[in-house]
Amino acid sequence: MSNNSFLSESRDRFELQMNSMQWRKDTFEQLSKDFHLCGVSLGGVTDEFLINDILHSVAHSVQSVKSTKQQWDNLNYRIDVPTNVDVDSLSIAEVSRLFLFRCFQKVWIRKQYSTSQSKDASNDMQEHLKP
């Protein structure tokens, strides 16, 4: 799978899942956790966790921290921004959307792999073994 098709699939999944209030809430909670771990406050949003409210809250916090290099670098590391992305050249709105997307990916990965059976879990049936 090429990198472009992976990104396209991720974007499509993001657009679809973010229609759900639960996904928006879980993603906002991940954002809040990441910001808090960097010592950056992230304002609250309405109970509907609307995308525009979340992006506005993120943009406000990004605006306040972007001028503090150590905190800014720490936040980019915590959010796990790819190293090939020059976040300093992005607008506040673009950074906010990128942060939201990266936190969505964290939530999606956690949900995806927490619901599948562990490969280390014992399987009494051991169907994969030949008799």
PDB file of C-alpha atoms in Angstrom, residues 1 16 34 49 52 102-103 117 120 128:
ATOM      1  CA  MET A   1       0.000   0.000   0.000  1.00  0.00           C
ATOM      2  CA  LEU A  16     -16.693   9.181   8.645  1.00  0.00           C
ATOM      3  CA  ASP A  34      -1.789  15.346  25.370  1.00  0.00           C
ATOM      4  CA  PHE A  49     -18.240  18.096  21.021  1.00  0.00           C
ATOM      5  CA  ASN A  52     -15.678  23.638  15.069  1.00  0.00           C
ATOM      6  CA  ARG A 102      -3.288  12.794  14.912  1.00  0.00           C
ATOM      7  CA  CYS A 103      -5.258  12.396  18.162  1.00  0.00           C
ATOM      8  CA  GLN A 117      -8.004 -10.815  20.702  1.00  0.00           C
ATOM      9  CA  ASP A 120      -0.470 -13.800  23.299  1.00  0.00           C
ATOM     10  CA  HIS A 128      -4.062 -23.451  13.972  1.00  0.00           C
TER      11      HIS A 128
END
